[in-house]
Coordinates of C-alpha atoms in Angstrom, one line a residue:
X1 CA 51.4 -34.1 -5.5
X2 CA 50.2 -30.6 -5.1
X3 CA 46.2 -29.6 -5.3
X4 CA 46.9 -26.7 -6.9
X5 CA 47.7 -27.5 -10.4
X6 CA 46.2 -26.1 -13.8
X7 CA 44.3 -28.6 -14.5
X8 CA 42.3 -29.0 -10.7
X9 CA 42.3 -24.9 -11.1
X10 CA 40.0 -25.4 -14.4
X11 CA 38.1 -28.2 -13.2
X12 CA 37.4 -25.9 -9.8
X13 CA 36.0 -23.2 -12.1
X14 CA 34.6 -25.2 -14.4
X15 CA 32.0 -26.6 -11.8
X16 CA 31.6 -23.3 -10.1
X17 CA 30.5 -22.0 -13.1
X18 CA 28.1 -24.9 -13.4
X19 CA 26.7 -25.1 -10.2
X20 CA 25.8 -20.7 -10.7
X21 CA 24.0 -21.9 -13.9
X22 CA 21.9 -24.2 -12.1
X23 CA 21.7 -22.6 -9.0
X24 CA 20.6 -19.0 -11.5
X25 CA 17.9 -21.5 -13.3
X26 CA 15.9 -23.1 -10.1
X27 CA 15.8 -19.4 -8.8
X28 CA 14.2 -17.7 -11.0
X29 CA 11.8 -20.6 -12.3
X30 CA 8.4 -19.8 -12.5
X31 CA 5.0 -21.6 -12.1
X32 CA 3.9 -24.0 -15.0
X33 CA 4.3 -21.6 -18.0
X34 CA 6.3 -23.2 -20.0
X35 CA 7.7 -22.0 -23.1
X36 CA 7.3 -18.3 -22.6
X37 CA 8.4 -15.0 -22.3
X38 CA 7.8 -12.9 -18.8
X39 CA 7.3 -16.6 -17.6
X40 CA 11.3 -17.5 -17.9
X41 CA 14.5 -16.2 -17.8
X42 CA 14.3 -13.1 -20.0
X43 CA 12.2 -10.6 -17.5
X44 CA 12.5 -12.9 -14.2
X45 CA 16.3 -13.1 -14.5
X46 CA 15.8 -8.3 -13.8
X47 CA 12.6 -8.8 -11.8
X48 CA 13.1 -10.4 -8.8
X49 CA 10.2 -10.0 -8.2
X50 CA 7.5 -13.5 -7.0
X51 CA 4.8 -11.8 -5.4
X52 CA 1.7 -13.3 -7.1
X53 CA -1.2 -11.3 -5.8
X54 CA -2.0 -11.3 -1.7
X55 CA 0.1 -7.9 -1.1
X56 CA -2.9 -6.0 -3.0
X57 CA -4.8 -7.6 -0.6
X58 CA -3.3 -6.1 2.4
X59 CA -3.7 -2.3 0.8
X60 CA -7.1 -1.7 1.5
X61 CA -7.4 -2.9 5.0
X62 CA -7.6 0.4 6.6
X63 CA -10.1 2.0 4.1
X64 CA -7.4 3.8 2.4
X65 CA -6.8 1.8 -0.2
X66 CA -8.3 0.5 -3.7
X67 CA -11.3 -1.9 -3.2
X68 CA -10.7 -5.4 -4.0
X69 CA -12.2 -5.5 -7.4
X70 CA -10.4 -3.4 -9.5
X71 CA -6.9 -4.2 -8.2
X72 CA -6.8 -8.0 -6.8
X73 CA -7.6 -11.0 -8.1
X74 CA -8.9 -13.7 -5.9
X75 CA -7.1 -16.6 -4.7
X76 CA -8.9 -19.0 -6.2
X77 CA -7.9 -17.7 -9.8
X78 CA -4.2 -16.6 -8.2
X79 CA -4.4 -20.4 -7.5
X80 CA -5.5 -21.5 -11.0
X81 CA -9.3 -22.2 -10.0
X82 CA -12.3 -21.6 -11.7
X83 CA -15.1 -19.1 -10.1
X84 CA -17.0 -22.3 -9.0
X85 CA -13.9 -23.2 -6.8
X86 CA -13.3 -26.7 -8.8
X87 CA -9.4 -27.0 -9.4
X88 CA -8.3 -26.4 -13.0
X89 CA -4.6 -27.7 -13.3
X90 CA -3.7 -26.0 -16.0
X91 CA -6.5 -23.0 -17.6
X92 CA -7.6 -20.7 -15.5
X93 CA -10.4 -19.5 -18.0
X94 CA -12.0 -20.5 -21.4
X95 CA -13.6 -18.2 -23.0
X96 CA -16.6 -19.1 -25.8
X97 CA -19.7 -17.4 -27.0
X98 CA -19.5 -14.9 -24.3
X99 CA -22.5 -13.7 -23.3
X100 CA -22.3 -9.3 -22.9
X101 CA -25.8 -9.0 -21.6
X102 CA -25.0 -8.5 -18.4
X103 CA -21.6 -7.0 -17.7
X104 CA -19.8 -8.0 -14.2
X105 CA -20.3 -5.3 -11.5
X106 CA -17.9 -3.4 -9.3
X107 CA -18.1 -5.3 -6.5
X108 CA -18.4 -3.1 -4.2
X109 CA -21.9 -2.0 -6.1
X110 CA -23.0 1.3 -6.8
X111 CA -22.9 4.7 -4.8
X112 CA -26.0 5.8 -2.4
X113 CA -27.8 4.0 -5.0
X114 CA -27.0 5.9 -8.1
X115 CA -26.3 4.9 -11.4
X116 CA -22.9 5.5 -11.2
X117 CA -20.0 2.9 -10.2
X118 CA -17.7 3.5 -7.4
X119 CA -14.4 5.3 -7.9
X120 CA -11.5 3.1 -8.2
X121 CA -10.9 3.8 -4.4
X122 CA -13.0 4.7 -1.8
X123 CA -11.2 7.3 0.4
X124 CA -12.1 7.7 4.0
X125 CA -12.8 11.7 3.0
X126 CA -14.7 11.2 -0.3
X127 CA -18.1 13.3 0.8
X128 CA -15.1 16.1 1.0
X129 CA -13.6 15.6 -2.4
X130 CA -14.7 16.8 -5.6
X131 CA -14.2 15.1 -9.1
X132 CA -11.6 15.2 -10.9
X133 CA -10.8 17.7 -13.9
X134 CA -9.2 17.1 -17.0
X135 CA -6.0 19.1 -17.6
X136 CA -5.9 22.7 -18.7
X137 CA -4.3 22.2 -22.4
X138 CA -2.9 25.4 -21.5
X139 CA -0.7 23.7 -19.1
X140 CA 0.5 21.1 -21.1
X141 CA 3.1 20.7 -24.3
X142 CA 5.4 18.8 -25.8
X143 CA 7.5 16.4 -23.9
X144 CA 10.5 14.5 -23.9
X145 CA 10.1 11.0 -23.7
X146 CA 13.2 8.9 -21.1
X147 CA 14.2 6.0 -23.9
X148 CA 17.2 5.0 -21.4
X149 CA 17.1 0.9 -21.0
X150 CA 16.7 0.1 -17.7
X151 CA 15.6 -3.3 -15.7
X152 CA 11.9 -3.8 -14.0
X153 CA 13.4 -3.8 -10.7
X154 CA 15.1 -0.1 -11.6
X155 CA 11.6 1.1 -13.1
X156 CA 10.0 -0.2 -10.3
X157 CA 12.1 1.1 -7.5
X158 CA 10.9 4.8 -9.3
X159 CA 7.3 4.3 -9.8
X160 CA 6.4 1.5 -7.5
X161 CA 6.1 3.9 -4.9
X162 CA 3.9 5.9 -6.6
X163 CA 1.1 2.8 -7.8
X164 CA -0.9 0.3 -6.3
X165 CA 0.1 -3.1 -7.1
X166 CA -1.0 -4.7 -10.8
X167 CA 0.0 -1.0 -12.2
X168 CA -3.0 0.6 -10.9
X169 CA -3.8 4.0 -10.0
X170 CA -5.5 6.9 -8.8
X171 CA -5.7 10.4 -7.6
X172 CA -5.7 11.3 -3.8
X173 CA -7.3 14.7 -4.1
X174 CA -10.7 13.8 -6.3
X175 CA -12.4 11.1 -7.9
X176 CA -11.8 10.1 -10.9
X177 CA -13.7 10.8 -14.1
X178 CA -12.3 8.3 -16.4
X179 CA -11.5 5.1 -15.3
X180 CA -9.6 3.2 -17.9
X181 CA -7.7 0.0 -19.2
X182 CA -4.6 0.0 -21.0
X183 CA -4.5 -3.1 -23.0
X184 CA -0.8 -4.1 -24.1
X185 CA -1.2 -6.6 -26.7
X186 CA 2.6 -8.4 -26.5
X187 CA 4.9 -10.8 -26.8
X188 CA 8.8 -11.0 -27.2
X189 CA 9.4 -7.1 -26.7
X190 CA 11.1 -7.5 -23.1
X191 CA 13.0 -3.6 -23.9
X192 CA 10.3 -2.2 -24.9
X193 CA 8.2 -3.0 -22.3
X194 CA 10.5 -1.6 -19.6
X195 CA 11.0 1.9 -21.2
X196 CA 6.8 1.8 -22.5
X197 CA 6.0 1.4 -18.6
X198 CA 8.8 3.9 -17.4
X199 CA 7.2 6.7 -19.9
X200 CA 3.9 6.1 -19.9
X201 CA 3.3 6.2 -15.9
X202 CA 4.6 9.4 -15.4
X203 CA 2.4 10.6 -18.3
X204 CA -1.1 9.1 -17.1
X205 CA -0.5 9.6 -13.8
X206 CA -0.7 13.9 -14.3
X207 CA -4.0 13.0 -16.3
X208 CA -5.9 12.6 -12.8
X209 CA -7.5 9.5 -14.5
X210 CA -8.1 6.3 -12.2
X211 CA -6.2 3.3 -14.6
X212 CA -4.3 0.0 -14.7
X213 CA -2.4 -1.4 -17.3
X214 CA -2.9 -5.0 -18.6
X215 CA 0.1 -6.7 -20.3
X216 CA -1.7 -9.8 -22.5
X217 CA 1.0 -11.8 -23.8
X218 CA 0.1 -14.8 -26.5
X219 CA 2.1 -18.4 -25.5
X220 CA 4.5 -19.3 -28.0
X221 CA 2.9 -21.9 -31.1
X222 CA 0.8 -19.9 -33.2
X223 CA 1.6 -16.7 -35.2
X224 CA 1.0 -13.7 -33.2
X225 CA -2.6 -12.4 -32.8
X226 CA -2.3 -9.1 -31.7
X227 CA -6.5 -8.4 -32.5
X228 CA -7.0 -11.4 -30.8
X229 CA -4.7 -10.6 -27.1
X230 CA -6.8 -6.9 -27.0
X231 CA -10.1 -9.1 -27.0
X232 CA -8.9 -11.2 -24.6
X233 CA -7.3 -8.2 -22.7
X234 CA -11.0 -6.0 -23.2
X235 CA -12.5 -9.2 -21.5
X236 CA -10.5 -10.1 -18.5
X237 CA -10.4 -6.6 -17.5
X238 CA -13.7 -6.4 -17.3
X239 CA -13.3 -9.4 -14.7
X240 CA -11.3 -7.2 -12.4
X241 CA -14.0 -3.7 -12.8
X242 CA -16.5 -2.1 -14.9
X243 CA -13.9 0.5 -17.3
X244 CA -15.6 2.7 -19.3
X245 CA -12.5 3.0 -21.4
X246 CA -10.2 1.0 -23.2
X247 CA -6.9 2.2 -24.5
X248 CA -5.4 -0.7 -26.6
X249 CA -1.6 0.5 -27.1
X250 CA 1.0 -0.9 -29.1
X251 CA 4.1 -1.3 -26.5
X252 CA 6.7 0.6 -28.7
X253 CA 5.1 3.9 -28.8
X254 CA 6.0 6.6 -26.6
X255 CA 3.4 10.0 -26.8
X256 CA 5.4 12.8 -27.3
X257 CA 2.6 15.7 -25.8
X258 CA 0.8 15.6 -22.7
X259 CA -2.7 17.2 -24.1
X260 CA -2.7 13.8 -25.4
X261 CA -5.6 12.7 -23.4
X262 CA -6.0 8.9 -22.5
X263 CA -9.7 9.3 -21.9
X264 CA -12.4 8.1 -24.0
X265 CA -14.9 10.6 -25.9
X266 CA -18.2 10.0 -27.7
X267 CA -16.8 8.5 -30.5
X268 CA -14.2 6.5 -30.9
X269 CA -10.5 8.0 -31.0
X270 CA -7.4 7.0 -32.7
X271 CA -4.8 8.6 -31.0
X272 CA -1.4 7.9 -32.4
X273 CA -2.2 10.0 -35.6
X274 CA 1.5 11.6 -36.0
X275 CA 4.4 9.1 -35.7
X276 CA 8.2 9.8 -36.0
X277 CA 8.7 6.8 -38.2
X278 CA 5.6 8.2 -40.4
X279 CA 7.6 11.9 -40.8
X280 CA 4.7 13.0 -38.4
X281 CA 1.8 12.5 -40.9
X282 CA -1.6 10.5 -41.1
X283 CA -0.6 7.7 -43.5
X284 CA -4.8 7.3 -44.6
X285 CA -8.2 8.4 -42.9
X286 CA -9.1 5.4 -42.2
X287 CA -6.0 4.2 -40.3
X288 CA -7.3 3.0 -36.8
X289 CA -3.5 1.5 -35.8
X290 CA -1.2 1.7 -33.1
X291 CA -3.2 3.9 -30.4
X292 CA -6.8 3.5 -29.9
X293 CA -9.5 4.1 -27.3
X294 CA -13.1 3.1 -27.3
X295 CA -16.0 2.8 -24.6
X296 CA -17.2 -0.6 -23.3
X297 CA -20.2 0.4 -25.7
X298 CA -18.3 1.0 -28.5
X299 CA -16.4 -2.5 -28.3
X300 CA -19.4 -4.3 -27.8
X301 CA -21.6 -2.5 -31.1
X302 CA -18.9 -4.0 -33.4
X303 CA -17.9 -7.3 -31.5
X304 CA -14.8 -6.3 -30.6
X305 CA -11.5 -7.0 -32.8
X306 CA -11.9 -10.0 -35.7
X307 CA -9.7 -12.9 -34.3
X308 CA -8.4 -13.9 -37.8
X309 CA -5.7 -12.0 -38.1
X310 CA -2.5 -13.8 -37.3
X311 CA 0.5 -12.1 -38.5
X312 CA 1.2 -8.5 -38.8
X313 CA -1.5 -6.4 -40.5
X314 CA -4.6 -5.7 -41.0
X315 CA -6.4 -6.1 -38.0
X316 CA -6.8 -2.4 -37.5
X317 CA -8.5 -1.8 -40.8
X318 CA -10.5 -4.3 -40.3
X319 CA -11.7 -2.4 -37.0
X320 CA -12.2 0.7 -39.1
X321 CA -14.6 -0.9 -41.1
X322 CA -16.7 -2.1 -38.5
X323 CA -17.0 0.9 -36.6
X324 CA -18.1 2.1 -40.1
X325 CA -20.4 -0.2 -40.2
X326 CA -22.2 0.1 -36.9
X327 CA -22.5 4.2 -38.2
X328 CA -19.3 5.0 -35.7
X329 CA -17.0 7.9 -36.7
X330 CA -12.9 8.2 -35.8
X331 CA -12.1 11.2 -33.9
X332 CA -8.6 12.1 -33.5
X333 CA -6.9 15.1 -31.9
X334 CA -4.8 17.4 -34.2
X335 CA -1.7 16.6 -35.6
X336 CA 0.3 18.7 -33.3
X337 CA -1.5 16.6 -30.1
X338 CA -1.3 12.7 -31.0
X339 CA 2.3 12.7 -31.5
X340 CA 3.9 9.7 -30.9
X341 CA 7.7 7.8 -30.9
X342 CA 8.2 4.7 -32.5
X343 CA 11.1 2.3 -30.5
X344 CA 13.2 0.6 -32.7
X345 CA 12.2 -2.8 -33.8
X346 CA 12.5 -5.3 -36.2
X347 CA 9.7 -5.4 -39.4
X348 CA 6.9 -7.8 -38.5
X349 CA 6.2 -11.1 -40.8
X350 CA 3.5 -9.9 -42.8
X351 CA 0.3 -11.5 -42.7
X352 CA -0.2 -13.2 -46.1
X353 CA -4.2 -13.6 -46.1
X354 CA -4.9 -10.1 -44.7
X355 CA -6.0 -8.4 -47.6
X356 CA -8.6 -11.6 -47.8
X357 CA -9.5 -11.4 -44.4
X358 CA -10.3 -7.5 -45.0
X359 CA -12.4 -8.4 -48.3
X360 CA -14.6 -10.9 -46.1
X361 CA -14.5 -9.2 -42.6
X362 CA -18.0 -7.7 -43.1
X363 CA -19.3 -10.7 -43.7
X364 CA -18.5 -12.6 -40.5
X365 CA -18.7 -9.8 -38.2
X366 CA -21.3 -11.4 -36.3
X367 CA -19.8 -14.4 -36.1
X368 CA -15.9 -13.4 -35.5
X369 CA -15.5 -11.1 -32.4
X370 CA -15.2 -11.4 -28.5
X371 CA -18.3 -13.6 -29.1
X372 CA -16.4 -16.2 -30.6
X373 CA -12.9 -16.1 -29.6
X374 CA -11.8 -19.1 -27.5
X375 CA -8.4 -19.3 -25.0
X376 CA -6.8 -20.2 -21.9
X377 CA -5.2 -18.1 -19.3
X378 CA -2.2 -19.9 -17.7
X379 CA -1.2 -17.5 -15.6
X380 CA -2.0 -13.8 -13.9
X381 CA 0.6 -12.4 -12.0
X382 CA 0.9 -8.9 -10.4
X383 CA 3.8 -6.8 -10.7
X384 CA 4.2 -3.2 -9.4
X385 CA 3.8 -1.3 -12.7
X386 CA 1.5 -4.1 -14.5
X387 CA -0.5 -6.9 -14.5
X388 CA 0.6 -9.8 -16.4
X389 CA -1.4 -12.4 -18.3
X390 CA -0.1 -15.6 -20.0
X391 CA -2.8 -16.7 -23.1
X392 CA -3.1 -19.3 -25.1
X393 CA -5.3 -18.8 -27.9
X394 CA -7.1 -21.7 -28.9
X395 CA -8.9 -20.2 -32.1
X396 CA -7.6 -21.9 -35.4
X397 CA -6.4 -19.7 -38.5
X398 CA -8.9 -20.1 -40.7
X399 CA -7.5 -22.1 -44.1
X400 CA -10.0 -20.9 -46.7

């Protein structure tokens, strides 16, 4: 009897087919975070990439590169350990009543023994450099943004090149001014993501602005808590180096003029005011949503985001009012400036108690904040364009 019937010729496929599924799975498995996004198939399966910290390492050896506290974690946290060196299997931090009276310092300390924090990196020549200058307006305009989907591994083979590892940079030719955190509240936006990073490079990087951007994804099980991932994001930054400005940025929108500046001024600063979506007009005047940036002082004087918003909605206004309240005003550039592009995505599940949680926000502002909000980080991983956390947030929607 011959081998080469039909039916052997199916079976023979059929088990090569099975053997690339399995074979496809244990590759591109990842380390104990179960149940998520960037942890499984969907980004691994374009990524490639397993580096988990220890190339950033190797960057600075020369002097030339970024010092090891804004850009690399230590191994003990790479190896899911506390800062005591005690193995944690599974949380890598707990935040709870956090205590903001002393803020961790650069680690590499302060300059000739000024007041004023190292630059990002600390350049063999930097007696002979001067600081950095924001961009003439007058060179700046309107842009086009690149909304082509592409895989990480494509958007990194372009800009990898051009950024330290986590998604960090700086200028060569002078020191920074601003040195800033983009925090990227998100979960289950994979295409977004990918064209955010591709656009929004290219865009900071002609700013002359030392930056990094965090990606803080929430763990599938609760409603997502996108107040809630910036706090957490505003708080493990600060782990890494001392920002004076936060950014928090929705992942779908694309700015759409480069006067646009990602700094942070004397008050706090909405930035996406004109959206496409919005026929390029300021919906209310209080409207805080989508773009922000404030100072580490600012997010401190009104405790951060309230954690009770889970669902879509509301959390921003909420924000509004508390910079209100702690006498804050919102600045914004004109309407010809903060223009912004809206991707394409499905309409959120509203949250049903935000209209209650805005009634009673005042109330429990004290009491609701980065002072109170409680999680686990599962894992931190370092990608060439961003830096990657998984959290769990362990705060409970309140049932009132």
């Amino acid at each position: 009897m011959s081998l080469f019937t039909k039916a052997n010729l199916i079976r023979f496929l059929a088990g090569a087919i099975f053997l690339l599924l399995v074979l496809n799975f244990v590759g591109f498995r990842t380390d104990g975070a179960s149940g998520t996004s960037l942890s499984k198939l969907s980004i691994r399966r374009v990524h490639k990439y397993a580096h988990i910290y220890g190339n950033a390492s190797r960057e600075g050896g020369g002097g030339e590169g970024l010092p090891a506290a804004p850009l690399v974690l230590s191994k003990d946290r790479e190896r899911g350990r506390v800062p005591d060196g005690s193995p944690n299997s599974t949380l890598t931090t707990v935040i709870a009543n956090a205590n903001f009276t002393s803020i961790p310092q650069d680690l590499t300390r302060f300059l000739l023994g000024t007041n004023k924090p190292l630059p990002l990196g600390q350049k063999s020549t930097s007696a002979l450099l001067a600081n950095c200058t924001d961009p003439d307006p007058r060179d700046g305009g309107p842009i086009t943004p690149n909304t082509t989907l592409e895989s990480l591994d494509i958007i990194e083979a372009e800009l990898g090149p051009l950024l330290r590892p986590g998604g960090a940079f700086e200028p060569e030719n002078c020191h920074a001014k601003h040195h800033v955190a983009i925090v990227v509240p998100f979960r289950d936006r994979y295409a977004h993501l990918s064209v955010f990073l591709r656009n929004i490079h290219p865009f900071l990087m002609k700013q002359r602005i030392a930056y990094r951007i965090f990606i803080i994804e929430q763990t599938n099980g609760k409603p997502f808590n996108r107040a809630a991932m910036m706090n957490i994001g505003y708080l493990e930054a600060l782990k890494l180096y001392q920002w004076d400005c936060f950014i928090f940025h929705d992942v779908d929108l694309l700015p759409l003029d480069d006067r646009n500046l990602y700094n942070c001024p004397r008050q706090p600063r909405h930035m996406s005011v004109a959206i496409d979506t919005l026929n390029f007009r300021l919906p209310y005047r209080s409207i805080f949503g989508g773009v922000s940036a404030m100072t580490r002082e600012h997010f401190q004087a009104v405790n951060g985001f309230s954690n009770s918003f889970f669902g879509w909605g509301g959390e921003d206004d909420d924000m509004s009012n508390r910079l209100k309240h702690a006498n804050l005003f919102i600045s914004r550039y004109p309407v010809n400036i903060a223009r912004y592009k809206m991707l394409k995505h499905q309409k959120e599940k509203a949250n049903p108690k935000r209209y209650e949680n805005l009634q009673n926000g005042m109330s429990k502002i004290e009491q609701d904040g980065i002072n109170s909000i409680k999680y686990a980080i599962y894992s931190i991983k370092q990608f060439p364009t961003f830096t990657w956390y998984l959290a769990e947030l362990k705060n409970s929607e309140r049932k009132s």
